[in-house]
Amino acid sequence: MTAAVVALGVVVALLAVLVVGLLRSHAEILHELHDLRAGTSPPGRLDRSVRPGVALPRGSGATSMGADLVGLTPEGDPVQIAVRGTDAHTLLVFLSSGCLTCRGFWEALADRPSLGLDASTRPIAVTKGPEQESLSAIAALAPGDVTTVMSSAAWDDYEVPVAPYAILVAAETGQVLGEGAGATWGQVRDLMRQALADLDLGTDADLRARVEALRRRGGATGDRDAATDHALLTAGIGPDHPSLRPENLAAGERDR
Amino acid sequence: MARLAAHGLELDLPQGWDGRIMRRETAPVEVRAAPPGGVAPPPPAVAHAATFSLPRELGDFGGGAVELMRRDDLFVSLVEFDRDSLGTTLFVRNGLPGRLRPGDFDPQALQRTLPGQAGTQVFFTAADRPFCLYVVLGSFVRRAGMVPVVNGLLSGVQIT
């Protein structure tokens, strides 16, 4: 009888330890999910924040601003292409020969008139250099009407995170106007149109300064919050906008 | 400053310039003369450099590009000729010109005459290879200020 009681006690103790472990594990998962959703990571932890579809302009201090493309053509000839001080904005489309999503982009670039880009934007396909890509594979994919450059240095200069990835570079200043990833060419085209529309709004120096300030403190508030603030600012809604202070609105406006 | 090198040509290209070095599309290998018991020489090379965006399709002497030039733009082409031109009177000059002068440029020296532009052509032999240096200035009037920029580029050219 005593042995049975002792054995039962041990089993109950083990079950208690198991339950406590499970509860702790569950709490940690909830905590991680909360951090992930907020776009923040405690010091010492891996940053798991999600990149927004359209990144904010990198600002005037970005090292990649207007970096020339230096590499090889798909035929293996050395080439340099300037993207700053040009007549047209440059849309850098970073692609690889291996990714399935890139296939759609290669096919889209092969039919330049259907790209939906006006004369103010010239597309350039950029792959990694021949040390990481196949010259013959890129030569077979390279569109006839669009310049293709093989340059691993360009991927480093522009800090490209993934393929396919597109970066729109301003003609005169070399500033990155917009960037992002998309599953289809249509998505990327729409992102770039949005970036150009933002550029029109961005002629307001004060607005640009505030957007850049938001960008700089993106690490504190998370890219998601910065992107939201950016969208509000470009819509003319700043911190002092009446709609953000319902208590200051007239009763009629508040009830609407 | 990036250094482009291929096909026995080397070129120091300043930041903000477009440039490329490639083989010219001339007669196919089987047509080019081969020495007895030897192999046909490779196609001649061409190097282009410009202060503006070079189009993908570009003639050896700037066809398709010079039409896009603004007044402050420069276009430089270094065009190699077939080896059978070697030793002819046209290519008797030895070595790449080290220094061009504003007086070398003339609106009538253009392959294609365009308003306001001026050009110069210099034929020479370097490393036993016959070449033509062809330079176009976007503005004949501003040639005094533009020619030193061209000379700076030429100082970084090597032919081997």
Coordinates of C-alpha atoms in Angstrom, one line a residue, chain A:
Chain A
M1 CA 0.0 0.0 0.0
T2 CA 2.8 2.4 1.0
A3 CA 4.6 1.6 -2.3
A4 CA 1.5 2.4 -4.3
V5 CA 1.1 5.7 -2.6
V6 CA 4.7 6.6 -3.2
A7 CA 4.5 5.6 -6.8
L8 CA 1.3 7.6 -7.3
G9 CA 3.0 10.6 -5.7
V10 CA 6.0 10.4 -8.0
V11 CA 3.6 10.2 -11.0
V12 CA 1.7 13.2 -9.8
A13 CA 5.0 15.1 -9.3
L14 CA 6.2 14.3 -12.8
L15 CA 2.8 15.3 -14.3
A16 CA 3.1 18.6 -12.4
V17 CA 6.5 19.3 -13.8
L18 CA 5.3 18.5 -17.3
V19 CA 2.3 20.8 -17.0
V20 CA 4.5 23.6 -15.7
G21 CA 6.9 23.1 -18.6
L22 CA 4.1 23.2 -21.1
L23 CA 2.7 26.4 -19.6
R24 CA 6.1 28.0 -19.7
S25 CA 6.7 27.0 -23.3
H26 CA 3.2 28.3 -24.3
A27 CA 4.0 31.6 -22.5
E28 CA 7.3 31.9 -24.4
I29 CA 5.6 31.3 -27.8
L30 CA 3.0 34.0 -27.0
H31 CA 5.8 36.4 -26.0
E32 CA 7.7 35.7 -29.3
L33 CA 4.5 36.2 -31.3
H34 CA 3.9 39.5 -29.6
D35 CA 7.4 40.7 -30.4
L36 CA 7.1 39.5 -34.0
R37 CA 3.8 41.4 -34.4
A38 CA 5.2 44.5 -32.9
G39 CA 8.3 44.3 -35.1
T40 CA 10.6 44.6 -32.2
S41 CA 13.2 42.2 -30.7
P42 CA 14.7 42.3 -27.3
P43 CA 18.5 42.9 -27.2
G44 CA 20.4 39.8 -28.0
R45 CA 17.6 38.1 -29.9
L46 CA 17.4 37.5 -33.6
D47 CA 15.5 40.3 -35.4
R48 CA 12.5 38.7 -36.9
S49 CA 10.7 41.8 -38.1
V50 CA 8.9 41.5 -41.4
R51 CA 9.9 43.7 -44.3
P52 CA 7.0 45.8 -45.6
G53 CA 6.0 45.4 -49.2
V54 CA 7.2 48.8 -50.1
A55 CA 10.2 50.0 -48.1
L56 CA 10.6 53.6 -47.2
P57 CA 13.1 55.7 -49.1
R58 CA 16.6 55.0 -47.8
G59 CA 17.3 58.7 -47.2
S60 CA 20.2 60.9 -48.2
G61 CA 22.7 59.1 -46.0
A62 CA 22.3 55.7 -47.7
T63 CA 25.6 54.3 -49.0
S64 CA 23.9 52.7 -52.0
M65 CA 22.7 56.0 -53.5
G66 CA 23.4 56.1 -57.2
A67 CA 26.1 53.5 -57.2
D68 CA 27.2 52.7 -60.7
L69 CA 26.6 49.2 -62.0
V70 CA 29.9 47.6 -62.8
G71 CA 29.9 44.0 -64.1
L72 CA 29.6 41.9 -67.2
T73 CA 27.1 41.7 -70.0
P74 CA 25.6 38.2 -70.6
E75 CA 28.1 38.0 -73.4
G76 CA 30.9 38.3 -70.9
D77 CA 32.0 41.8 -71.8
P78 CA 32.8 44.3 -69.1
V79 CA 30.4 47.2 -68.7
Q80 CA 29.7 50.2 -66.4
I81 CA 26.3 51.8 -66.3
A82 CA 25.7 55.1 -64.4
V83 CA 22.4 55.5 -62.6
R84 CA 22.9 59.0 -61.2
G85 CA 22.8 62.2 -63.3
T86 CA 20.9 60.4 -66.1
D87 CA 17.9 61.6 -68.1
A88 CA 15.6 58.8 -66.8
H89 CA 14.9 57.1 -63.5
T90 CA 16.5 53.7 -63.3
L91 CA 14.4 50.6 -62.3
L92 CA 16.9 48.0 -61.2
V93 CA 15.3 44.6 -61.3
F94 CA 17.4 42.0 -59.4
L95 CA 16.8 38.6 -60.7
S96 CA 18.4 35.1 -60.8
S97 CA 18.3 32.3 -63.3
G98 CA 17.1 29.8 -60.7
C99 CA 14.1 31.2 -58.9
L100 CA 10.7 30.2 -60.3
T101 CA 9.2 33.6 -59.5
C102 CA 11.9 35.3 -61.5
R103 CA 10.8 33.5 -64.7
G104 CA 7.7 35.7 -64.9
F105 CA 9.9 38.8 -64.6
W106 CA 12.3 37.6 -67.4
E107 CA 9.3 37.0 -69.6
A108 CA 7.8 40.4 -68.8
L109 CA 11.1 42.2 -69.5
A110 CA 11.3 40.5 -72.9
D111 CA 8.3 42.5 -74.0
R112 CA 9.3 46.0 -73.0
P113 CA 6.3 47.8 -74.5
S114 CA 4.0 45.8 -72.2
L115 CA 6.0 46.7 -69.1
G116 CA 3.8 49.7 -68.5
L117 CA 6.8 52.0 -67.9
D118 CA 6.9 55.4 -69.5
A119 CA 10.0 57.0 -71.0
S120 CA 10.9 58.5 -67.7
T121 CA 11.9 55.1 -66.3
R122 CA 14.4 52.7 -67.9
P123 CA 14.5 49.1 -66.6
I124 CA 17.8 47.2 -66.1
A125 CA 18.0 43.6 -65.1
V126 CA 20.7 42.8 -62.6
T127 CA 21.9 39.3 -61.8
K128 CA 24.8 38.2 -59.6
G129 CA 28.2 37.9 -61.3
P130 CA 29.4 34.9 -63.2
E131 CA 31.1 33.6 -60.0
Q132 CA 27.5 32.9 -58.7
E133 CA 25.4 32.7 -61.9
S134 CA 25.7 30.8 -65.1
L135 CA 26.7 33.1 -68.1
S136 CA 24.9 30.8 -70.5
A137 CA 21.7 30.6 -68.4
I138 CA 21.6 34.4 -68.1
A139 CA 22.4 34.9 -71.8
A140 CA 19.4 32.6 -72.6
L141 CA 17.1 34.6 -70.3
A142 CA 18.4 38.1 -71.0
P143 CA 15.7 40.2 -72.8
G144 CA 16.7 41.7 -76.0
D145 CA 15.3 45.2 -75.3
V146 CA 16.4 45.6 -71.7
T147 CA 20.0 45.9 -70.6
T148 CA 21.2 43.1 -68.4
V149 CA 24.2 43.4 -66.1
M150 CA 25.8 40.6 -64.1
S151 CA 27.2 42.2 -60.9
S152 CA 27.4 40.7 -57.5
A153 CA 28.8 44.1 -56.3
A154 CA 25.5 45.8 -57.3
W155 CA 23.6 43.3 -55.1
D156 CA 25.9 44.3 -52.2
D157 CA 25.8 48.0 -52.9
Y158 CA 22.0 48.1 -53.0
E159 CA 21.7 45.5 -50.1
V160 CA 19.3 43.3 -52.1
P161 CA 17.7 40.8 -49.7
V162 CA 16.0 38.5 -52.1
A163 CA 15.1 37.8 -55.8
P164 CA 13.1 39.1 -57.5
Y165 CA 13.6 42.6 -56.0
A166 CA 13.1 46.0 -57.6
I167 CA 14.7 49.3 -56.7
L168 CA 13.8 52.6 -58.3
V169 CA 16.7 55.1 -58.4
A170 CA 16.1 58.8 -59.0
A171 CA 17.6 60.1 -62.2
E172 CA 19.3 63.3 -60.9
T173 CA 20.2 62.5 -57.3
G174 CA 20.6 58.7 -57.4
Q175 CA 18.4 58.4 -54.3
V176 CA 16.4 55.3 -53.9
L177 CA 12.8 56.3 -54.4
G178 CA 11.2 53.0 -53.8
E179 CA 12.0 49.3 -53.4
G180 CA 10.3 46.1 -52.8
A181 CA 9.6 42.5 -53.7
G182 CA 6.7 41.2 -55.6
A183 CA 5.4 37.9 -56.9
T184 CA 4.5 39.4 -60.3
W185 CA 5.7 42.1 -62.6
G186 CA 2.3 43.9 -62.2
Q187 CA 2.9 44.1 -58.4
V188 CA 6.3 45.6 -58.8
R189 CA 5.1 48.0 -61.4
D190 CA 2.4 49.2 -59.1
L191 CA 4.9 49.6 -56.2
M192 CA 7.1 51.8 -58.4
R193 CA 4.1 53.9 -59.6
Q194 CA 3.3 54.4 -55.9
A195 CA 6.9 55.4 -55.3
L196 CA 6.8 58.0 -58.1
A197 CA 3.5 59.3 -56.8
D198 CA 5.2 59.7 -53.4
L199 CA 8.0 61.5 -55.1
D200 CA 5.6 64.1 -56.4
L201 CA 4.4 64.6 -52.8
G202 CA 8.0 64.6 -51.6
T203 CA 8.8 67.9 -53.3
D204 CA 7.7 69.3 -49.9
A205 CA 11.1 69.4 -48.1
D206 CA 9.4 69.4 -44.7
L207 CA 7.5 66.3 -45.5
R208 CA 10.6 64.5 -46.7
A209 CA 12.5 65.5 -43.6
R210 CA 9.7 64.1 -41.4
V211 CA 9.5 60.9 -43.4
E212 CA 13.3 60.5 -43.1
A213 CA 13.1 61.0 -39.4
L214 CA 10.5 58.3 -39.2
R215 CA 12.7 56.1 -41.2
R216 CA 15.6 56.7 -38.8
R217 CA 13.5 55.7 -35.8
G218 CA 12.1 52.7 -37.6
G219 CA 14.3 50.5 -35.4
A220 CA 12.5 51.8 -32.3
T221 CA 8.9 51.6 -33.6
G222 CA 9.2 48.9 -36.1
D223 CA 9.0 49.1 -39.9
R224 CA 5.3 48.5 -39.8
D225 CA 4.7 51.6 -37.6
A226 CA 7.0 53.7 -39.7
A227 CA 5.2 52.6 -42.9
T228 CA 1.9 53.5 -41.3
D229 CA 3.2 56.9 -40.3
H230 CA 4.6 57.4 -43.7
A231 CA 1.3 56.7 -45.4
L232 CA -0.5 59.1 -43.0
L233 CA 2.0 61.8 -43.6
T234 CA 1.8 61.5 -47.4
A235 CA -2.0 61.8 -47.0
G236 CA -1.5 65.0 -45.0
I237 CA -2.3 63.5 -41.6
G238 CA 0.4 64.5 -39.1
P239 CA 0.7 64.2 -35.3
D240 CA -1.4 67.4 -34.9
H241 CA -4.2 66.5 -37.3
P242 CA -7.6 67.1 -35.7
S243 CA -8.8 63.6 -36.7
L244 CA -6.3 62.2 -34.2
R245 CA -7.7 64.3 -31.4
P246 CA -11.4 63.5 -31.2
E247 CA -11.8 65.4 -27.9
N248 CA -11.0 68.6 -29.9
L249 CA -13.6 68.0 -32.6
A250 CA -17.0 69.7 -32.4
A251 CA -19.8 67.4 -31.2
G252 CA -21.3 67.2 -34.7
E253 CA -18.1 66.2 -36.3
R254 CA -17.4 63.7 -33.6
D255 CA -20.7 62.0 -34.1
R256 CA -20.4 61.6 -37.8

